[in-house]
Amino acid sequence: MSPNLRERLHGDGPALLATFVIVPRIEIVELAAAAGYDAVVLDQEHGPISIDSLPALIAAARGAGLACIVRVPECRAKQIESALDAGADGVLVPHVSSADAAAEAVGATRFAPEGRRGANPYVRAAGFSGDPAFYGSSNARCACLAMVEGRAGVAALDEILATPGLDGIFVGPVDLSLSLGYHGQPEHPAVVEAVGDLVERGHARGVATAVFAPTPTAARRWLDLGVRLVGLSIDTAAILAGFRAPLDELRG
Ligand code: 3PY
Ligand code: MG
C-alpha cells in the first residue's frame, strides 16, 4: 500500500508538492493531478468551497491519486471534524497562535482516547458504516497541520511545536509579511529570514514543516531546507496567468 499523507509528512521520501484550490470544481482538482502535483489543499478559509462541495472534491482528489488536505475556515473542532468526516486525508488549520489552539486542532482530528473527535460510523470517511476499522485507521492516518502565520504564533512557536500529536507546522509567509509589517511582500528578506527561522526551529524539535511558496524559486529554497510539503501555487492565479499569456503574446 502506498504511504498515506501522514507517513509522507514524517518520512524521508520526496517532499509533497501541493497546490491550493479555491474554485470548487472537480475539474480543477483533476487538472492539478494532470499537471503532476502530489496534493491539493482545498481552501475553505478563502473562497467559496463549502462543506457541501467537499465530498465531490475529495473524491476527485482520491480518484486522481492526490493527497487531499482541507484548509478549514478557522481553528474550530466542528469544522475540522466535518472535513475529516467528508474523507479528507488531513486538515490545515489557519492562524494557530497558541498551544491551546494547537491542542484543540489536534484533539479534533483524533477519536478518543487520543482526542475528542465526535464519532459517527455512518459518514463518508467511514464508508457509510462499511469500514469496521474506521476509528483506528482514521486516527492513524489523518494529519493535522497548524499554520503559523502571525506574530502571536511566532511567539508561541515552542509551545505549539510541543503539542502531542501535531503532524507539522505550515508557515504562511503572506499573512506573516503583513503581521511583521512588510505588507504584500512574502519574499522580503526579513520575512524569508523569519520563515527560515521557524522552519529550522521546527526541524530542531523533530517536527515536520511545510511552507507556502509564492514562486518556484521560493519553493526550491524551502525544499533545500528540508520542508516536507510546499504549497506552490493557487488555482485562480494559475488560471489568470494562463489566460493572460496568449493575450500578452498576441498583443506584444
Ligand atoms: C499565507 O501565506 O499566509 C497562507 O495562508 C498561504 O496560503
Ligand atoms: Mg494565511
mmCIF file of C-alpha atoms and ligand atoms in Angstrom:
data_model
loop_
_atom_site.group_PDB
_atom_site.id
_atom_site.type_symbol
_atom_site.label_atom_id
_atom_site.label_comp_id
_atom_site.label_asym_id
_atom_site.label_seq_id
_atom_site.Cartn_x
_atom_site.Cartn_y
_atom_site.Cartn_z
ATOM 1 C CA MET A 1 0.000 0.000 0.000
ATOM 2 C CA SER A 2 1.347 3.450 -0.835
ATOM 3 C CA PRO A 3 2.193 5.734 2.104
ATOM 4 C CA ASN A 4 -0.564 7.975 3.393
ATOM 5 C CA LEU A 5 -0.287 11.732 3.891
ATOM 6 C CA ARG A 6 0.915 11.458 7.473
ATOM 7 C CA GLU A 7 3.532 8.861 6.565
ATOM 8 C CA ARG A 8 4.745 11.068 3.739
ATOM 9 C CA LEU A 9 4.963 14.095 6.050
ATOM 10 C CA HIS A 10 7.018 12.119 8.546
ATOM 11 C CA GLY A 11 9.011 10.054 6.062
ATOM 12 C CA ASP A 12 12.204 10.819 4.201
ATOM 13 C CA GLY A 13 10.910 10.320 0.651
ATOM 14 C CA PRO A 14 10.370 13.217 -1.742
ATOM 15 C CA ALA A 15 8.535 16.206 -0.256
ATOM 16 C CA LEU A 16 4.940 16.775 -1.343
ATOM 17 C CA LEU A 17 4.179 19.469 -3.904
ATOM 18 C CA ALA A 18 0.714 20.872 -3.345
ATOM 19 C CA THR A 19 -1.488 23.465 -4.933
ATOM 20 C CA PHE A 20 -4.206 25.439 -3.211
ATOM 21 C CA VAL A 21 -7.679 25.117 -4.721
ATOM 22 C CA ILE A 22 -10.177 27.940 -4.257
ATOM 23 C CA VAL A 23 -12.584 27.196 -7.113
ATOM 24 C CA PRO A 24 -14.993 24.404 -6.107
ATOM 25 C CA ARG A 25 -14.814 22.299 -9.274
ATOM 26 C CA ILE A 26 -13.659 18.714 -9.588
ATOM 27 C CA GLU A 27 -12.046 19.665 -12.897
ATOM 28 C CA ILE A 28 -9.612 21.949 -11.057
ATOM 29 C CA VAL A 29 -8.576 19.072 -8.791
ATOM 30 C CA GLU A 30 -8.132 16.808 -11.812
ATOM 31 C CA LEU A 31 -6.126 19.498 -13.608
ATOM 32 C CA ALA A 32 -3.796 19.703 -10.600
ATOM 33 C CA ALA A 33 -3.273 15.944 -10.872
ATOM 34 C CA ALA A 34 -2.740 16.172 -14.628
ATOM 35 C CA ALA A 35 -0.107 18.861 -14.016
ATOM 36 C CA GLY A 36 1.775 16.485 -11.715
ATOM 37 C CA TYR A 37 1.074 17.770 -8.201
ATOM 38 C CA ASP A 38 1.113 15.334 -5.289
ATOM 39 C CA ALA A 39 -1.569 17.023 -3.209
ATOM 40 C CA VAL A 40 -4.312 19.620 -3.182
ATOM 41 C CA VAL A 41 -5.247 21.960 -0.372
ATOM 42 C CA LEU A 42 -8.977 22.606 -0.635
ATOM 43 C CA ASP A 43 -9.172 26.115 0.772
ATOM 44 C CA GLN A 44 -12.212 26.890 2.903
ATOM 45 C CA GLU A 45 -10.503 29.842 4.576
ATOM 46 C CA HIS A 46 -10.575 31.848 1.361
ATOM 47 C CA GLY A 47 -13.090 31.373 -1.427
ATOM 48 C CA PRO A 48 -16.416 29.610 -1.839
ATOM 49 C CA ILE A 49 -15.624 25.969 -1.008
ATOM 50 C CA SER A 50 -18.368 24.903 1.368
ATOM 51 C CA ILE A 51 -18.862 21.734 3.339
ATOM 52 C CA ASP A 52 -21.336 20.724 0.588
ATOM 53 C CA SER A 53 -18.596 20.867 -2.051
ATOM 54 C CA LEU A 54 -16.081 18.800 -0.116
ATOM 55 C CA PRO A 55 -17.222 15.203 -0.830
ATOM 56 C CA ALA A 56 -17.020 15.604 -4.623
ATOM 57 C CA LEU A 57 -13.699 17.459 -4.491
ATOM 58 C CA ILE A 58 -12.209 14.900 -2.100
ATOM 59 C CA ALA A 59 -13.480 12.038 -4.274
ATOM 60 C CA ALA A 60 -11.904 13.696 -7.316
ATOM 61 C CA ALA A 61 -8.588 14.017 -5.468
ATOM 62 C CA ARG A 62 -8.639 10.413 -4.365
ATOM 63 C CA GLY A 63 -9.617 9.223 -7.849
ATOM 64 C CA ALA A 64 -6.728 11.186 -9.313
ATOM 65 C CA GLY A 65 -4.247 9.828 -6.766
ATOM 66 C CA LEU A 66 -3.746 13.132 -4.929
ATOM 67 C CA ALA A 67 -3.411 13.557 -1.195
ATOM 68 C CA CYS A 68 -6.211 15.821 -0.055
ATOM 69 C CA ILE A 69 -5.836 18.416 2.695
ATOM 70 C CA VAL A 70 -8.680 20.731 3.666
ATOM 71 C CA ARG A 71 -7.769 24.160 4.963
ATOM 72 C CA VAL A 72 -10.640 24.761 7.350
ATOM 73 C CA PRO A 73 -12.024 28.300 7.737
ATOM 74 C CA GLU A 74 -10.727 28.711 11.279
ATOM 75 C CA CYS A 75 -9.499 26.733 14.273
ATOM 76 C CA ARG A 76 -12.794 25.147 15.293
ATOM 77 C CA ALA A 77 -13.328 21.498 16.199
ATOM 78 C CA LYS A 78 -16.613 21.253 14.291
ATOM 79 C CA GLN A 79 -15.080 22.429 11.017
ATOM 80 C CA ILE A 80 -12.104 20.094 11.378
ATOM 81 C CA GLU A 81 -14.351 17.115 12.140
ATOM 82 C CA SER A 82 -16.658 17.862 9.180
ATOM 83 C CA ALA A 83 -13.718 17.965 6.756
ATOM 84 C CA LEU A 84 -12.398 14.644 8.050
ATOM 85 C CA ASP A 85 -15.865 13.054 8.040
ATOM 86 C CA ALA A 86 -16.090 14.039 4.357
ATOM 87 C CA GLY A 87 -12.933 11.983 3.746
ATOM 88 C CA ALA A 88 -10.022 14.430 3.807
ATOM 89 C CA ASP A 89 -6.571 12.978 4.466
ATOM 90 C CA GLY A 90 -5.757 15.846 6.766
ATOM 91 C CA VAL A 91 -6.531 19.380 7.797
ATOM 92 C CA LEU A 92 -4.621 22.624 7.628
ATOM 93 C CA VAL A 93 -5.706 24.917 10.435
ATOM 94 C CA PRO A 94 -5.114 28.633 9.804
ATOM 95 C CA HIS A 95 -3.793 31.205 12.280
ATOM 96 C CA VAL A 96 -2.822 28.895 15.121
ATOM 97 C CA SER A 97 -1.342 31.247 17.665
ATOM 98 C CA SER A 98 -1.242 29.360 20.957
ATOM 99 C CA ALA A 99 -0.609 25.933 22.443
ATOM 100 C CA ASP A 100 -4.304 25.733 23.380
ATOM 101 C CA ALA A 101 -5.374 26.295 19.763
ATOM 102 C CA ALA A 102 -2.913 23.664 18.531
ATOM 103 C CA ALA A 103 -4.207 21.183 21.112
ATOM 104 C CA GLU A 104 -7.814 21.959 20.118
ATOM 105 C CA ALA A 105 -6.956 21.288 16.462
ATOM 106 C CA VAL A 106 -5.150 18.022 17.151
ATOM 107 C CA GLY A 107 -7.890 16.851 19.529
ATOM 108 C CA ALA A 108 -10.494 17.350 16.802
ATOM 109 C CA THR A 109 -8.566 15.138 14.383
ATOM 110 C CA ARG A 110 -8.402 12.074 16.702
ATOM 111 C CA PHE A 111 -11.071 9.886 18.217
ATOM 112 C CA ALA A 112 -10.893 9.027 21.933
ATOM 113 C CA PRO A 113 -8.811 8.115 23.762
ATOM 114 C CA GLU A 114 -6.240 10.067 21.713
ATOM 115 C CA GLY A 115 -8.535 13.041 21.094
ATOM 116 C CA ARG A 116 -12.060 14.409 21.189
ATOM 117 C CA ARG A 117 -13.296 13.955 17.610
ATOM 118 C CA GLY A 118 -17.032 13.304 17.552
ATOM 119 C CA ALA A 119 -17.703 9.731 16.420
ATOM 120 C CA ASN A 120 -20.165 8.657 13.750
ATOM 121 C CA PRO A 121 -19.516 5.451 11.796
ATOM 122 C CA TYR A 122 -22.029 6.347 9.057
ATOM 123 C CA VAL A 123 -20.111 9.224 7.447
ATOM 124 C CA ARG A 124 -18.403 9.185 4.066
ATOM 125 C CA ALA A 125 -14.924 8.732 5.585
ATOM 126 C CA ALA A 126 -16.157 5.545 7.290
ATOM 127 C CA GLY A 127 -17.504 4.079 4.064
ATOM 128 C CA PHE A 128 -21.006 4.922 5.356
ATOM 129 C CA SER A 129 -20.555 2.205 8.040
ATOM 130 C CA GLY A 130 -18.731 -0.208 5.771
ATOM 131 C CA ASP A 131 -15.339 0.224 7.444
ATOM 132 C CA PRO A 132 -15.136 -1.635 10.769
ATOM 133 C CA ALA A 133 -11.602 -0.339 11.352
ATOM 134 C CA PHE A 134 -12.610 3.289 10.792
ATOM 135 C CA TYR A 135 -11.756 4.818 14.188
ATOM 136 C CA GLY A 136 -8.323 3.261 14.439
ATOM 137 C CA SER A 137 -7.375 3.768 10.813
ATOM 138 C CA SER A 138 -8.568 7.365 10.874
ATOM 139 C CA ASN A 139 -6.525 8.115 13.999
ATOM 140 C CA ALA A 140 -3.508 6.553 12.345
ATOM 141 C CA ARG A 141 -3.987 8.299 9.008
ATOM 142 C CA CYS A 142 -5.474 11.806 9.344
ATOM 143 C CA ALA A 143 -2.868 14.544 9.564
ATOM 144 C CA CYS A 144 -3.115 17.833 11.424
ATOM 145 C CA LEU A 145 -1.025 20.776 10.245
ATOM 146 C CA ALA A 146 -1.088 24.046 12.186
ATOM 147 C CA MET A 147 -0.456 27.276 10.325
ATOM 148 C CA VAL A 148 1.948 29.687 11.969
ATOM 149 C CA GLU A 149 1.450 32.974 10.203
ATOM 150 C CA GLY A 150 1.450 35.851 12.668
ATOM 151 C CA ARG A 151 3.414 37.426 15.493
ATOM 152 C CA ALA A 152 1.402 35.585 18.153
ATOM 153 C CA GLY A 153 2.071 32.215 16.532
ATOM 154 C CA VAL A 154 5.763 33.042 16.230
ATOM 155 C CA ALA A 155 5.870 33.983 19.917
ATOM 156 C CA ALA A 156 4.131 30.723 20.885
ATOM 157 C CA LEU A 157 6.114 28.532 18.494
ATOM 158 C CA ASP A 158 7.918 26.424 21.090
ATOM 159 C CA GLU A 159 4.654 25.522 22.838
ATOM 160 C CA ILE A 160 2.907 24.838 19.521
ATOM 161 C CA LEU A 161 5.777 22.556 18.451
ATOM 162 C CA ALA A 162 5.442 20.658 21.743
ATOM 163 C CA THR A 163 1.775 19.773 21.083
ATOM 164 C CA PRO A 164 1.430 15.970 21.260
ATOM 165 C CA GLY A 165 0.075 14.530 18.022
ATOM 166 C CA LEU A 166 0.689 17.604 15.880
ATOM 167 C CA ASP A 167 1.920 16.401 12.495
ATOM 168 C CA GLY A 168 3.609 19.602 11.479
ATOM 169 C CA ILE A 169 3.590 23.352 11.193
ATOM 170 C CA PHE A 170 2.783 25.151 7.955
ATOM 171 C CA VAL A 171 4.325 28.596 7.711
ATOM 172 C CA GLY A 172 2.263 31.194 5.838
ATOM 173 C CA PRO A 173 4.544 33.963 4.515
ATOM 174 C CA VAL A 174 1.658 36.002 3.094
ATOM 175 C CA ASP A 175 -0.006 36.621 6.443
ATOM 176 C CA LEU A 176 3.349 36.694 8.187
ATOM 177 C CA SER A 177 4.523 39.501 5.897
ATOM 178 C CA LEU A 178 1.532 41.607 6.946
ATOM 179 C CA SER A 179 1.925 40.735 10.591
ATOM 180 C CA LEU A 180 5.600 41.733 10.501
ATOM 181 C CA GLY A 181 4.866 44.996 8.683
ATOM 182 C CA TYR A 182 6.023 44.035 5.172
ATOM 183 C CA HIS A 183 2.644 44.232 3.512
ATOM 184 C CA GLY A 184 2.294 42.087 0.422
ATOM 185 C CA GLN A 185 5.986 41.133 0.410
ATOM 186 C CA PRO A 186 6.210 37.448 1.333
ATOM 187 C CA GLU A 187 9.640 37.360 -0.291
ATOM 188 C CA HIS A 188 11.006 40.362 1.630
ATOM 189 C CA PRO A 189 14.383 39.323 3.119
ATOM 190 C CA ALA A 190 13.094 39.903 6.656
ATOM 191 C CA VAL A 191 10.102 37.642 6.000
ATOM 192 C CA VAL A 192 12.281 34.987 4.354
ATOM 193 C CA GLU A 193 14.557 35.079 7.398
ATOM 194 C CA ALA A 194 11.592 34.726 9.750
ATOM 195 C CA VAL A 195 10.171 31.793 7.764
ATOM 196 C CA GLY A 196 13.567 30.086 7.674
ATOM 197 C CA ASP A 197 13.935 30.524 11.425
ATOM 198 C CA LEU A 198 10.504 28.937 12.059
ATOM 199 C CA VAL A 199 11.315 26.023 9.761
ATOM 200 C CA GLU A 200 14.679 25.391 11.407
ATOM 201 C CA ARG A 201 13.174 25.545 14.884
ATOM 202 C CA GLY A 202 10.572 23.011 13.772
ATOM 203 C CA HIS A 203 13.270 20.695 12.474
ATOM 204 C CA ALA A 204 15.315 21.097 15.654
ATOM 205 C CA ARG A 205 12.285 19.801 17.571
ATOM 206 C CA GLY A 206 11.752 16.947 15.100
ATOM 207 C CA VAL A 207 8.503 18.450 13.761
ATOM 208 C CA ALA A 208 7.684 18.274 10.058
ATOM 209 C CA THR A 209 7.368 21.618 8.292
ATOM 210 C CA ALA A 210 5.512 22.981 5.295
ATOM 211 C CA VAL A 211 5.582 26.400 3.655
ATOM 212 C CA PHE A 212 3.577 28.330 1.088
ATOM 213 C CA ALA A 213 5.934 29.406 -1.692
ATOM 214 C CA PRO A 214 4.798 32.256 -3.940
ATOM 215 C CA THR A 215 7.390 31.354 -6.606
ATOM 216 C CA PRO A 216 9.291 28.246 -7.744
ATOM 217 C CA THR A 217 12.499 29.929 -6.503
ATOM 218 C CA ALA A 218 10.986 30.187 -3.043
ATOM 219 C CA ALA A 219 9.800 26.575 -3.279
ATOM 220 C CA ARG A 220 13.324 25.399 -4.142
ATOM 221 C CA ARG A 221 14.749 27.334 -1.175
ATOM 222 C CA TRP A 222 12.349 25.701 1.283
ATOM 223 C CA LEU A 223 12.721 22.241 -0.233
ATOM 224 C CA ASP A 224 16.510 22.551 0.121
ATOM 225 C CA LEU A 225 15.954 23.395 3.793
ATOM 226 C CA GLY A 226 14.062 20.125 4.242
ATOM 227 C CA VAL A 227 10.391 21.089 4.351
ATOM 228 C CA ARG A 228 8.101 18.104 3.796
ATOM 229 C CA LEU A 229 5.401 19.943 1.825
ATOM 230 C CA VAL A 230 5.356 23.072 -0.313
ATOM 231 C CA GLY A 231 2.202 24.908 -1.334
ATOM 232 C CA LEU A 232 3.413 26.048 -4.720
ATOM 233 C CA SER A 233 0.507 27.674 -6.476
ATOM 234 C CA ILE A 234 -3.146 28.614 -6.348
ATOM 235 C CA ASP A 235 -5.726 27.654 -8.950
ATOM 236 C CA THR A 236 -7.001 31.197 -9.539
ATOM 237 C CA ALA A 237 -3.504 32.596 -10.033
ATOM 238 C CA ALA A 238 -2.632 29.757 -12.406
ATOM 239 C CA ILE A 239 -5.771 30.332 -14.462
ATOM 240 C CA LEU A 240 -5.162 34.078 -14.602
ATOM 241 C CA ALA A 241 -1.576 33.506 -15.783
ATOM 242 C CA GLY A 242 -2.817 31.000 -18.378
ATOM 243 C CA PHE A 243 -5.472 33.417 -19.655
ATOM 244 C CA ARG A 244 -3.005 36.282 -19.805
ATOM 245 C CA ALA A 245 -0.056 34.609 -21.514
ATOM 246 C CA PRO A 246 -1.516 34.154 -25.039
ATOM 247 C CA LEU A 247 -3.126 37.607 -24.945
ATOM 248 C CA ASP A 248 0.136 39.224 -23.938
ATOM 249 C CA GLU A 249 1.955 37.323 -26.690
ATOM 250 C CA LEU A 250 -0.669 38.298 -29.273
ATOM 251 C CA ARG A 251 -0.679 41.926 -28.283
ATOM 252 C CA GLY A 252 3.083 42.085 -27.935
HETATM 253 C C1 3PY B 1 -0.124 32.532 3.914
HETATM 254 O O1 3PY B 1 0.980 32.575 3.338
HETATM 255 O O2 3PY B 1 -0.500 33.352 4.762
HETATM 256 C C2 3PY B 1 -1.062 31.489 3.562
HETATM 257 O O3 3PY B 1 -2.067 31.345 4.232
HETATM 258 C C3 3PY B 1 -0.756 30.636 2.370
HETATM 259 O O4 3PY B 1 -1.924 30.302 1.714
HETATM 260 MG MG MG B 2 -2.516 32.844 5.519
#
